[in-house]
Coordinates of C-alpha atoms in Angstrom, one line a residue:
X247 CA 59.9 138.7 75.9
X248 CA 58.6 138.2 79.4
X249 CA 55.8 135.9 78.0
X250 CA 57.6 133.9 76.7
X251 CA 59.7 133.6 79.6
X252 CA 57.0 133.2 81.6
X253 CA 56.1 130.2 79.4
X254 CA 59.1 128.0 79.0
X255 CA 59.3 128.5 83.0
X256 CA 55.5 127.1 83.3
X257 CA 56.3 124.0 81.1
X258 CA 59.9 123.1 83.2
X259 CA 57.8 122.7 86.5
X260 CA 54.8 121.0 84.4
X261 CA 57.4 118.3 83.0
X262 CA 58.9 118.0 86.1
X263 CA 55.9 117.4 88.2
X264 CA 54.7 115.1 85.5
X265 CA 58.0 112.2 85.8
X266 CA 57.3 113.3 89.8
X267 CA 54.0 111.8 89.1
X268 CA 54.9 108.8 86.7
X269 CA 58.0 107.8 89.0
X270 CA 55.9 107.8 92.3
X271 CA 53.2 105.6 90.9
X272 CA 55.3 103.3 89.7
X273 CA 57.3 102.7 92.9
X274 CA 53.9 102.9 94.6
X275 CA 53.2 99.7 91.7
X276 CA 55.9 98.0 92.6
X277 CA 54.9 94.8 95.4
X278 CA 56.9 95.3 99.3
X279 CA 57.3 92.1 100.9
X280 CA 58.2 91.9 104.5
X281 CA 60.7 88.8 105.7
X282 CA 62.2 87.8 108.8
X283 CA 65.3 86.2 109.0
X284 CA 66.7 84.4 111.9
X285 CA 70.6 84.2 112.7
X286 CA 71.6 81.0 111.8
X287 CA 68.7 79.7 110.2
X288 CA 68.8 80.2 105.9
X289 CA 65.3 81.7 104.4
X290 CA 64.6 80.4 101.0
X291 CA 62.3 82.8 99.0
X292 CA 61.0 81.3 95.5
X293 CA 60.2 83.9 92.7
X294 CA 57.7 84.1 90.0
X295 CA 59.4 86.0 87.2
X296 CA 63.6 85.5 85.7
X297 CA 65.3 88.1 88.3
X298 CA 68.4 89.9 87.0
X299 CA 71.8 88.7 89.3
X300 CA 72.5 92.2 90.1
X301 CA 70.0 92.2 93.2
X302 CA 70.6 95.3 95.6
X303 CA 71.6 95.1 99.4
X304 CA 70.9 98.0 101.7
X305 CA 73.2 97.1 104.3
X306 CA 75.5 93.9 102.9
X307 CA 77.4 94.0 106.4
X308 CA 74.1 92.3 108.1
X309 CA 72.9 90.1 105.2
X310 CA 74.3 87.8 102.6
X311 CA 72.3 86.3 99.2
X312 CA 73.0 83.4 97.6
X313 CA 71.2 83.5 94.0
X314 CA 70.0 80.6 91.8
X315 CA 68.9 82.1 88.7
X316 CA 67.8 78.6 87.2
X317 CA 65.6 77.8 89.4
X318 CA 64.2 81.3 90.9
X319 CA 65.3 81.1 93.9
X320 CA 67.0 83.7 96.4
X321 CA 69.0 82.2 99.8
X322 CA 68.5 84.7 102.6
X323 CA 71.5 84.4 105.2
X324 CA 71.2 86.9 108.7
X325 CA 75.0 87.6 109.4
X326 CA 74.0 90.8 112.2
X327 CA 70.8 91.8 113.8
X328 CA 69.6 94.3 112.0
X329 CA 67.0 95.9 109.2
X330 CA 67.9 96.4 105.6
X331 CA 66.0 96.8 101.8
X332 CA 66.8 94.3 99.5
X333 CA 65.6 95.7 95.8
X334 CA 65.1 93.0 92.8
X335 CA 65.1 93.7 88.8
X336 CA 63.9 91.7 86.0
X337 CA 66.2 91.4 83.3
X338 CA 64.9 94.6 81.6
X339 CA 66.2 96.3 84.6
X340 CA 62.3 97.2 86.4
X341 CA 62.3 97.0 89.6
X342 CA 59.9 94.0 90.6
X343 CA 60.1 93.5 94.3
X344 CA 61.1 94.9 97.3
X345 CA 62.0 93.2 100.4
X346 CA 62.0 94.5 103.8
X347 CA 64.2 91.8 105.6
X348 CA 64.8 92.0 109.6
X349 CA 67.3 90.0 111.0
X350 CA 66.8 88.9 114.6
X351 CA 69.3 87.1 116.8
X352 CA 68.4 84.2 119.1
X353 CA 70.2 82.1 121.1
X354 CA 70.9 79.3 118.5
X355 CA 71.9 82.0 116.5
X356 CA 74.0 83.9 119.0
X357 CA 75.8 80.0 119.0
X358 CA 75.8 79.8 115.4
X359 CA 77.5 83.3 115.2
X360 CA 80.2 82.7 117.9
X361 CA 80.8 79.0 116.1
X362 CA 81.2 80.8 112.5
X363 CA 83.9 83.2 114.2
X364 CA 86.3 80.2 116.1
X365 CA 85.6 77.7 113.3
X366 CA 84.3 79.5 110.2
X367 CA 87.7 79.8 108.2
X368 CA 88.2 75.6 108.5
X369 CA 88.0 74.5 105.2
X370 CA 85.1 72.0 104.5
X371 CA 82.8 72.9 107.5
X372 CA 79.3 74.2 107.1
X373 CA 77.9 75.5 110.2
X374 CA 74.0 76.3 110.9
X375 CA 70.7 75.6 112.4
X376 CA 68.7 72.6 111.6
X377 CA 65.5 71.0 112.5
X378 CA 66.0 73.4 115.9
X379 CA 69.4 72.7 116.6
X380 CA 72.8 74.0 115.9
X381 CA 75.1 71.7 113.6
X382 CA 78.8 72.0 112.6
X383 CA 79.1 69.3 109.6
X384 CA 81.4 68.9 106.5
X385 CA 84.3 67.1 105.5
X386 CA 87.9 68.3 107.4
X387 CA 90.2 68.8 104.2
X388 CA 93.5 69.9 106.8
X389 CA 94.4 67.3 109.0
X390 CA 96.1 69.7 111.8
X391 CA 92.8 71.6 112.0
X392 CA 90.9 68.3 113.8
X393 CA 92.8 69.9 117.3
X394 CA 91.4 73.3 116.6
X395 CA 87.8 72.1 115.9
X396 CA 87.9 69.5 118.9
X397 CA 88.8 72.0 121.1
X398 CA 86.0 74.4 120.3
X399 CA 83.4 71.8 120.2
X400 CA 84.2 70.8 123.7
X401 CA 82.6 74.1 124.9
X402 CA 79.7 73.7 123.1
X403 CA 77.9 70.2 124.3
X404 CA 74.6 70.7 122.8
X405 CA 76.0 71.4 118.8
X406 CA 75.6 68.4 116.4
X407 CA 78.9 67.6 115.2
X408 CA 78.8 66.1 111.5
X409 CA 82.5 65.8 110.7
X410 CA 84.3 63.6 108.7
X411 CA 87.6 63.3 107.8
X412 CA 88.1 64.0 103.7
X413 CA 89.0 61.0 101.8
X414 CA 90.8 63.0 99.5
X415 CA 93.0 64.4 102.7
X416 CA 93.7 60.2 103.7
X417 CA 95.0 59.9 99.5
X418 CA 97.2 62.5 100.4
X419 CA 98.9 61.1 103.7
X420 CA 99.1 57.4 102.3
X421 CA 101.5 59.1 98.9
X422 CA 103.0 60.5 101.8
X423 CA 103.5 58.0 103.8
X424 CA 104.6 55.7 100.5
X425 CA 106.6 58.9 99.6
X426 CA 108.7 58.5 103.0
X427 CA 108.8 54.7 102.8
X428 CA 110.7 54.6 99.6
X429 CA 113.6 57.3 101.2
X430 CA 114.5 54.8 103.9
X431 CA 114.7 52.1 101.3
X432 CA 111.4 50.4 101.3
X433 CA 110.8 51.4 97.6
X434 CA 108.6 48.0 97.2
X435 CA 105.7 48.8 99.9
X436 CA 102.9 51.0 98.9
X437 CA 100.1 52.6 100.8
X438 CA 96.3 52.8 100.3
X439 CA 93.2 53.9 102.1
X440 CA 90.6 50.9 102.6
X441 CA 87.5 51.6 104.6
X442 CA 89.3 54.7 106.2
X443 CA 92.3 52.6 107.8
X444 CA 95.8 52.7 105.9
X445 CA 96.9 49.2 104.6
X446 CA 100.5 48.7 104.3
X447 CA 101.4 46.4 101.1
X448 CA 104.5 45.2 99.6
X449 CA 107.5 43.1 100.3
X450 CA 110.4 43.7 103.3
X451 CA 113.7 42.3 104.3
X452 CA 113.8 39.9 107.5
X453 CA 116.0 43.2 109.0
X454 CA 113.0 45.6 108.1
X455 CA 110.7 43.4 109.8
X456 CA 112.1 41.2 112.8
X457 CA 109.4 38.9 114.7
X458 CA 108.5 40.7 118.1
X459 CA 109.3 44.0 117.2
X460 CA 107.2 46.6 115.5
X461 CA 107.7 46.8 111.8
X462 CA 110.5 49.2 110.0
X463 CA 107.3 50.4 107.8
X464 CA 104.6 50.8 110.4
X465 CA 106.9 52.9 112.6
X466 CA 107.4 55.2 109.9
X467 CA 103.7 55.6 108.4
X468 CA 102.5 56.0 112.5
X469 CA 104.4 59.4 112.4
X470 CA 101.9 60.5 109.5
X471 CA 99.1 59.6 111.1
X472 CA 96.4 62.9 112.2
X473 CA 94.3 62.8 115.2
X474 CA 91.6 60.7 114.9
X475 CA 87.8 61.5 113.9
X476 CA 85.3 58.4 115.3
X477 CA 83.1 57.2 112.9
X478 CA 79.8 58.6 112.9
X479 CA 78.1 55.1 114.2
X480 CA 80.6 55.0 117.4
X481 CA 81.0 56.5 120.4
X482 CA 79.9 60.0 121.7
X483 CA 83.6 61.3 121.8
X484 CA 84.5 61.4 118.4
X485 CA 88.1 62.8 118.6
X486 CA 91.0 60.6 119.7
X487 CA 94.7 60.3 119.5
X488 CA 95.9 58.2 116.4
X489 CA 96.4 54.1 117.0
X490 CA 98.4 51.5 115.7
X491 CA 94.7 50.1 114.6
X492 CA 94.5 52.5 112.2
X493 CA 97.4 51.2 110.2
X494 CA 96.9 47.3 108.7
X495 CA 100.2 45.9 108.2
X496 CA 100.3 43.7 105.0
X497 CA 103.7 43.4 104.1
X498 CA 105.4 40.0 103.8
X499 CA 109.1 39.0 104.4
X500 CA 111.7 38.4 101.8
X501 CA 113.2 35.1 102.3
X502 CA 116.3 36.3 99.9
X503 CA 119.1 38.5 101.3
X504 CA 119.0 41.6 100.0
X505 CA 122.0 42.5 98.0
X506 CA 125.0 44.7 99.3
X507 CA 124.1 48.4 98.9
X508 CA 126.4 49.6 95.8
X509 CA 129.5 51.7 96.4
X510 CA 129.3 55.6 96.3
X511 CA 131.4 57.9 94.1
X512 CA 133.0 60.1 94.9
X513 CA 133.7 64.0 92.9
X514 CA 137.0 65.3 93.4
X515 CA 137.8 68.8 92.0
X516 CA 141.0 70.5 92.2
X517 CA 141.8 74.2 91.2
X518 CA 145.6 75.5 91.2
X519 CA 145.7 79.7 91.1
X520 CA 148.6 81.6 90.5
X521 CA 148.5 85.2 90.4
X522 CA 152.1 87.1 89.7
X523 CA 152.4 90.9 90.0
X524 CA 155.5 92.9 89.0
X525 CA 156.0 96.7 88.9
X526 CA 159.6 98.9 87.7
X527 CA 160.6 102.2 87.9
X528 CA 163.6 103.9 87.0
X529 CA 164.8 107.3 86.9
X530 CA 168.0 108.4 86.2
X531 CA 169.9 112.0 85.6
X532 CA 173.3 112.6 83.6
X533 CA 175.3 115.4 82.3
X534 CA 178.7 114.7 80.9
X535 CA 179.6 117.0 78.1
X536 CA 182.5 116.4 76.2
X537 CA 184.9 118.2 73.8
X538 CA 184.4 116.4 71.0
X539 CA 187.9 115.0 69.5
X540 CA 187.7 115.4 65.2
X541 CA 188.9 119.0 64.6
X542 CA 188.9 120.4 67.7
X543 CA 191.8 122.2 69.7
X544 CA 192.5 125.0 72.5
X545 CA 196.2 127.1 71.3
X546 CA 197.7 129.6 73.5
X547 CA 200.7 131.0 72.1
X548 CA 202.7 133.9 69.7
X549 CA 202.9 134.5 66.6
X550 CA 204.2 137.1 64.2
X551 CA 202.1 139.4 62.2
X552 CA 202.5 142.7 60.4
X553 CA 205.5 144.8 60.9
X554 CA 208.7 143.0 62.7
X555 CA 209.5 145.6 64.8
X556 CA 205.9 145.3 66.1
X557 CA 205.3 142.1 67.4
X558 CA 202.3 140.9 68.8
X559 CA 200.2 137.1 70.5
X560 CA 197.4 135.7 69.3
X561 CA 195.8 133.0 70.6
X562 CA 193.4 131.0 69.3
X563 CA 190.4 128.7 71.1
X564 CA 188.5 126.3 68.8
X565 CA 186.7 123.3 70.4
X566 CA 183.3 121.2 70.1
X567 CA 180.8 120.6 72.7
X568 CA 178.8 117.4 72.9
X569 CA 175.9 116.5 75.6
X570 CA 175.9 120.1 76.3
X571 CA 172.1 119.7 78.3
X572 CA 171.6 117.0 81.1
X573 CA 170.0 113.7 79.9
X574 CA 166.9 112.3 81.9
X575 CA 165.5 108.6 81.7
X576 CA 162.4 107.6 83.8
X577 CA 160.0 104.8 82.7
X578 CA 157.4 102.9 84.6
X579 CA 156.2 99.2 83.7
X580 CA 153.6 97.0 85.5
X581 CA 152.4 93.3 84.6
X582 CA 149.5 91.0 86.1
X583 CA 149.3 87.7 85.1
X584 CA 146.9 84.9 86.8
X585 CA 147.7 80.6 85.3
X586 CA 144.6 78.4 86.2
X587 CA 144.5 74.5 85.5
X588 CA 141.7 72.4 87.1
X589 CA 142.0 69.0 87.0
X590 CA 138.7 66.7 88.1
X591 CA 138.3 63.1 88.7
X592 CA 135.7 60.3 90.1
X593 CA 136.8 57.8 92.4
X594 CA 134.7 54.8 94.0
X595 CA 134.6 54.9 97.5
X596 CA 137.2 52.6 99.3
X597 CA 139.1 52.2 95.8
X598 CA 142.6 51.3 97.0
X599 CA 144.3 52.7 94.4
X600 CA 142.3 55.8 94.4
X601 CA 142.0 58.5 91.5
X602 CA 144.8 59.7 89.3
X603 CA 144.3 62.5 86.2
X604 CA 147.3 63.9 84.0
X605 CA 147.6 66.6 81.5
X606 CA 150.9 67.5 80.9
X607 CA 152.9 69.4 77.4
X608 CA 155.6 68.5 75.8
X609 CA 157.9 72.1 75.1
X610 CA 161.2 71.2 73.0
X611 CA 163.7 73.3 72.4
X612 CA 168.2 73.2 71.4
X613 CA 170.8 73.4 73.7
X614 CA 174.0 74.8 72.8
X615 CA 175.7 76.2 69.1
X616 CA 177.2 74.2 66.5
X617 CA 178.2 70.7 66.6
X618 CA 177.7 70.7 70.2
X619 CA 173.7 71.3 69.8
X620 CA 171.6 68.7 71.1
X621 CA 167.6 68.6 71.8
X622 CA 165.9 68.8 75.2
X623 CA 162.1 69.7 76.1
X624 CA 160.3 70.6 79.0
X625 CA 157.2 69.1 80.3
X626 CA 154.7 71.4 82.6
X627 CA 150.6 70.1 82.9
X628 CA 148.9 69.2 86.1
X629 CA 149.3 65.4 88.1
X630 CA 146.4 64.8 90.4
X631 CA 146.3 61.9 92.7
X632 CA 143.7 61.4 95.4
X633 CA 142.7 58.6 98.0
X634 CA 139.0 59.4 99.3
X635 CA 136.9 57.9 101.9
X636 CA 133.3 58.4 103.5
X637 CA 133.0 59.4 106.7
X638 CA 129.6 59.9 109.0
X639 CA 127.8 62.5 108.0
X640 CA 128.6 63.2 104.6
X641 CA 132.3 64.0 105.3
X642 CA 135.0 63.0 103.2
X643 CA 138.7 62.0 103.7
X644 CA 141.0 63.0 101.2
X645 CA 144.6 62.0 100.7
X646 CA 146.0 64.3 97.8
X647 CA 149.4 64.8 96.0
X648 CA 149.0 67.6 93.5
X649 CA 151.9 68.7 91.1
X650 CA 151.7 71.6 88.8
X651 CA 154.2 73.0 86.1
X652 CA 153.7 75.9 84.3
X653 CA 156.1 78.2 81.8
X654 CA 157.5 81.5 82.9
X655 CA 157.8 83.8 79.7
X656 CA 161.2 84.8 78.9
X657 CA 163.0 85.7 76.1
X658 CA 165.7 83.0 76.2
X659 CA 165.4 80.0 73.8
X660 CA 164.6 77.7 76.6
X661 CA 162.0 78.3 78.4
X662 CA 162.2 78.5 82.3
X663 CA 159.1 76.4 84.3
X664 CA 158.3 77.0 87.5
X665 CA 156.8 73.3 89.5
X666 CA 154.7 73.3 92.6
X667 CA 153.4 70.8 94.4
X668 CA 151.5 69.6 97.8
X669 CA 150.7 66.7 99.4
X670 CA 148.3 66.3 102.9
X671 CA 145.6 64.7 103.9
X672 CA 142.4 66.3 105.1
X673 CA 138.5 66.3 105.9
X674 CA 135.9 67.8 104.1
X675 CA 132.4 67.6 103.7
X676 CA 130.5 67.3 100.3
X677 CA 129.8 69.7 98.1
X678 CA 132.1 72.1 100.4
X679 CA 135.3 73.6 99.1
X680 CA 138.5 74.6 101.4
X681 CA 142.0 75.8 99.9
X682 CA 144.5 73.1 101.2
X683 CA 147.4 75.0 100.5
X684 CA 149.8 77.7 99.2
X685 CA 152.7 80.0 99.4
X686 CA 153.2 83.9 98.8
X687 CA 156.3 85.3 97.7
X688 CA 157.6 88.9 97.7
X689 CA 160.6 90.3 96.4
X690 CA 161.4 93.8 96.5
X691 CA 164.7 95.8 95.1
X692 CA 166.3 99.2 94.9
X693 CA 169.7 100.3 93.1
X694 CA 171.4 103.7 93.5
X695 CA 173.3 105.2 91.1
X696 CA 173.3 101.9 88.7
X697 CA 175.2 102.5 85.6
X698 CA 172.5 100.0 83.9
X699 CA 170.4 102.4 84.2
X700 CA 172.8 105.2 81.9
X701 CA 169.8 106.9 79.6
X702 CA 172.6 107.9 77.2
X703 CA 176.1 105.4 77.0
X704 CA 179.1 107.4 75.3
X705 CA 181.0 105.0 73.4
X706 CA 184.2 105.9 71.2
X707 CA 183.7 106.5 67.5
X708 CA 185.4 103.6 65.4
X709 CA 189.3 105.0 64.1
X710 CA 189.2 107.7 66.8
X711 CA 189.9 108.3 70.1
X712 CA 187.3 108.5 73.0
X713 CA 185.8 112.3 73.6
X714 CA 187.3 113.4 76.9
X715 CA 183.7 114.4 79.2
X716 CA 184.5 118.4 81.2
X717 CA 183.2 116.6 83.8
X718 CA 180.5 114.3 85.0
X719 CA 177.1 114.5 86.9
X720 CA 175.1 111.4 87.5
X721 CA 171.8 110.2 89.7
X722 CA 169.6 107.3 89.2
X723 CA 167.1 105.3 91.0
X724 CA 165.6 101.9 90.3
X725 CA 162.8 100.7 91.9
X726 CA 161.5 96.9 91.3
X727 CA 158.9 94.8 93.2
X728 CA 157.6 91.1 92.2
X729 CA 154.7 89.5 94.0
X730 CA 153.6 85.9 93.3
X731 CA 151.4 83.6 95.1
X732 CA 149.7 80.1 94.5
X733 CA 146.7 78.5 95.9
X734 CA 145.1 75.1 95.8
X735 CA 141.6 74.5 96.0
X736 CA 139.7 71.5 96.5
X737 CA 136.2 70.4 96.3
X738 CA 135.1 66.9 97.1
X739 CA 131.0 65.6 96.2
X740 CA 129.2 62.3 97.2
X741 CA 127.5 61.3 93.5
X742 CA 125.0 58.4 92.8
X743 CA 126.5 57.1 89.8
X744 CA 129.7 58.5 87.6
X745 CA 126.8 59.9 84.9
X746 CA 125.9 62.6 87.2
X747 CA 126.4 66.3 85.8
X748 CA 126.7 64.5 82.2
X749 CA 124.3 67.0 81.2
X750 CA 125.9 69.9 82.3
X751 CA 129.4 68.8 80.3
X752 CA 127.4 68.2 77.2
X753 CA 125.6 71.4 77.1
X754 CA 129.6 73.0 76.7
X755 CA 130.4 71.0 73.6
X756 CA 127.4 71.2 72.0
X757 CA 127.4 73.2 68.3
X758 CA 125.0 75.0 67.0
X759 CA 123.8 73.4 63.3

């Protein structure tokens, strides 16, 4: 047993000692390359073999890679001073290089370094070293950040400045500027980019472009204008403030008059609320027992029996008793009821006559009996009339006369309607809503001892007379309360055209097939 312990022992440590082997001659195989790399200044290092993209980085804090597979190549980029292993595969996954990379710092690079921290995050700038000096070049895609790079650069004389304004940034201020044109109702001129200077074409009214004074459409594309980058071939100071020079104004003048502006519309919508609450209580206690009057008597008297020398009363008491236990009544009743009519109607701005909407039903119903009956009706619906008017600053005048009638339920044959109505004039602004009026009634009432409220009336049997009560004990309480108010809202709304919220109206009729 111990040999054979002894053995399996002896061939662990052989195999192990044997991958020792294999492994350390084939990292000792594999070629070490050594590679400085300055701060600033890229190292391009061209391969002989297909490398695999997962390349490993000792440190990735000090050095950045940029791999081209295609072609072979690896880009070495210092980002610290500092020493690091960078480890390369084939595609099988073998190791096939190592690089020992040290990054040193100079002064160019100690600039390129304190550039890529103030500037680095600019969008479109590239910053580096070339042919022994430092360079900031690239295309500014963010207008605002000319002021932040200009400022920088101004501490730094001896960097070689390469900027240029995008093109695709000047596309985007001229559809702005066209954008901004067309709200202040110079929908015909247009704006494009010509040899980096923003023509102005189209067609203006004599107003929008009086001789002597600066154009209507130049003023407005100047305010779009970002600071200004010298061309390349100019001057040494490259940044400036924008110039009228940068915009070419094209436009020529209209020699018709330009045709009244169209009138506005105007929205108007009404909502009438009424809300009603009413609560009862009653309770009421009685206790009148009565001697009921069929067959029913109380004799007190004498009368003979037996032997006549033995006389002897008798009396005799014989009576009914009604309502012999106390009768109680106590209820409780509460309603709610809201009415809403809405009435909406669109009036042209400075229309005389103003707006006017109706919706009104016709309720018939008989007065008197007989020969003497003759037809009436009632009429309740909603009568809207409005006078609006613009005011500065979206604000509307309204002169309104609103009359609503609605039915009150009841149980009579002619139904009772109750009318309200206002009248005022007031200002609001669009698309705001304000309640112009209403009134709030409440009526409260108590009765004591009410024989309306009797829980149990005695009444006299037909042929006979009335039960006489022993006597009488009676309470009751009733307890009403009826609250009622009416508010009017209003809601007035500048529109374009009278089609406006179509849509929405449509979608609410629409069936499903």
């Amino acid at each position: 047993m111990a040999v054979v312990k002894f053995c399996l022992t002896f061939y662990f440590l052989f195999a192990m000692n044997l991958g020792f082997t294999q492994d350390s001659a084939q990292s000792s195989s594999v070629p070490n390359k050594d590679l400085e790399v300055a701060m600033g200044i890229d190292v391009i290092e061209k391969l002989d073999f297909d490398y695999s993209p997962k390349i490993t980085i000792g440190n990735e804090s000090i050095l950045k890679l940029v791999l081209i597979p295609t072609k072979r190549e690896i880009i070495f980029k210092g980002l610290k001073p500092g020493r690091t292993n960078v480890t390369v595969r084939d595609n099988v996954g073998d190791v096939k290089l190592i690089y020992t990379v040290v990054i040193t710092a100079t002064g160019k690079s100690n600039t390129v370094s304190e550039l890529r921290e103030l500037i680095g995050d600019v969008e479109g700038l590239e910053i580096g070293i070339k042919g022994g000096k430092v360079y900031v070049g690239g295309e500014i895609v963010v207008p605002d950040d000319i002021g932040r790079v200009s400022q920088v650069l101004a501490s730094y004389p001896d960097v070689l400045t390469l900027i240029e304004l995008s093109p695709q940034t000047q596309r985007v201020i001229a559809r702005k500027m066209t954008e901004e044109l067309a709200r202040n109702n110079l929908k015909e001129v247009t704006v494009r980019v010509v040899n980096k200077v923003f023509w102005l074409e189209g067609v203006v009214s004599p107003q929008q472009k009086p001789e002597g004074r600066e154009a209507l459409a130049v003023t407005i594309a100047k305010a779009f204008l970002p600071p200004k980058i010298v061309n390349l071939s100019t001057a040494s100071n490259r940044y400036a403030s924008p110039q009228t020079s940068d915009i070419i104004d094209f436009t020529a003048v209209s020699q018709k008059k330009d045709a009244p502006p169209a009138p506005k519309m105007i929205k108007i919508t009404s909502q009438f609320v009424e809300l009603s609450k009413s609560y009862n209580k009653v309770f009421a206690f009685k206790w009148a027992p009565l001697m009921g009057a069929d067959n029913s008597s109380i004799q007190f008297g004498q009368t003979a029996s037996g032997n006549l020398s033995a006389r002897q009363s008798e009396g005799t008491l014989s009576a009914t008793i009604s309502n012999l236990f106390p009768k109680l009544n106590a209820a409780k009743s509460a309603g709610y009821a809201r009415t809403i009519q809405s009435g909406m109607v669109i009036v042209r701005d400075g229309f005389t006559e103003g707006g006017k909407i109706s919706k009104n039903t016709v309720i018939p119903y008989a007065v008197g009996t007989g020969d003497f009956t003759k037809a009436d009706k009632a009429n309740i619906g909603l009568d809207l009339d409005v006078k609006p008017a613009i005011l500065e600053q979206e604000k509307i005048e309204l002169g309104i006369n609103l009359r609503v009638t609605i039915a009150v339920p009841s149980g009579n044959a002619s139904p009772i309607t109750t009318n309200n109505s206002i009248s005022t004039n007031v200002i609001l602004k669009s698309k705001e809503s304000a309640a112009i009026g209403g009134v709030v009634q409440n009526t409260s009432t108590t009765d004591y001892d009410n024989t309306g409220n009797d829980p149990a009336p005695t009444t006299a049997t037909a042929g006979q007379a009335p039960a006489t009560p022993l006597f009488r004990l009676y309470r009751s309480k009733s307890y009403s309360t009826n609250k009622s108010q009416y508010v009017i809202f209003v809601t007035p709304e500048i529109v374009e055209s009278a089609s406006a919220g179509t849509e929405e109206i449509r979608k609410k009729f629409r069936r499903r097939e």
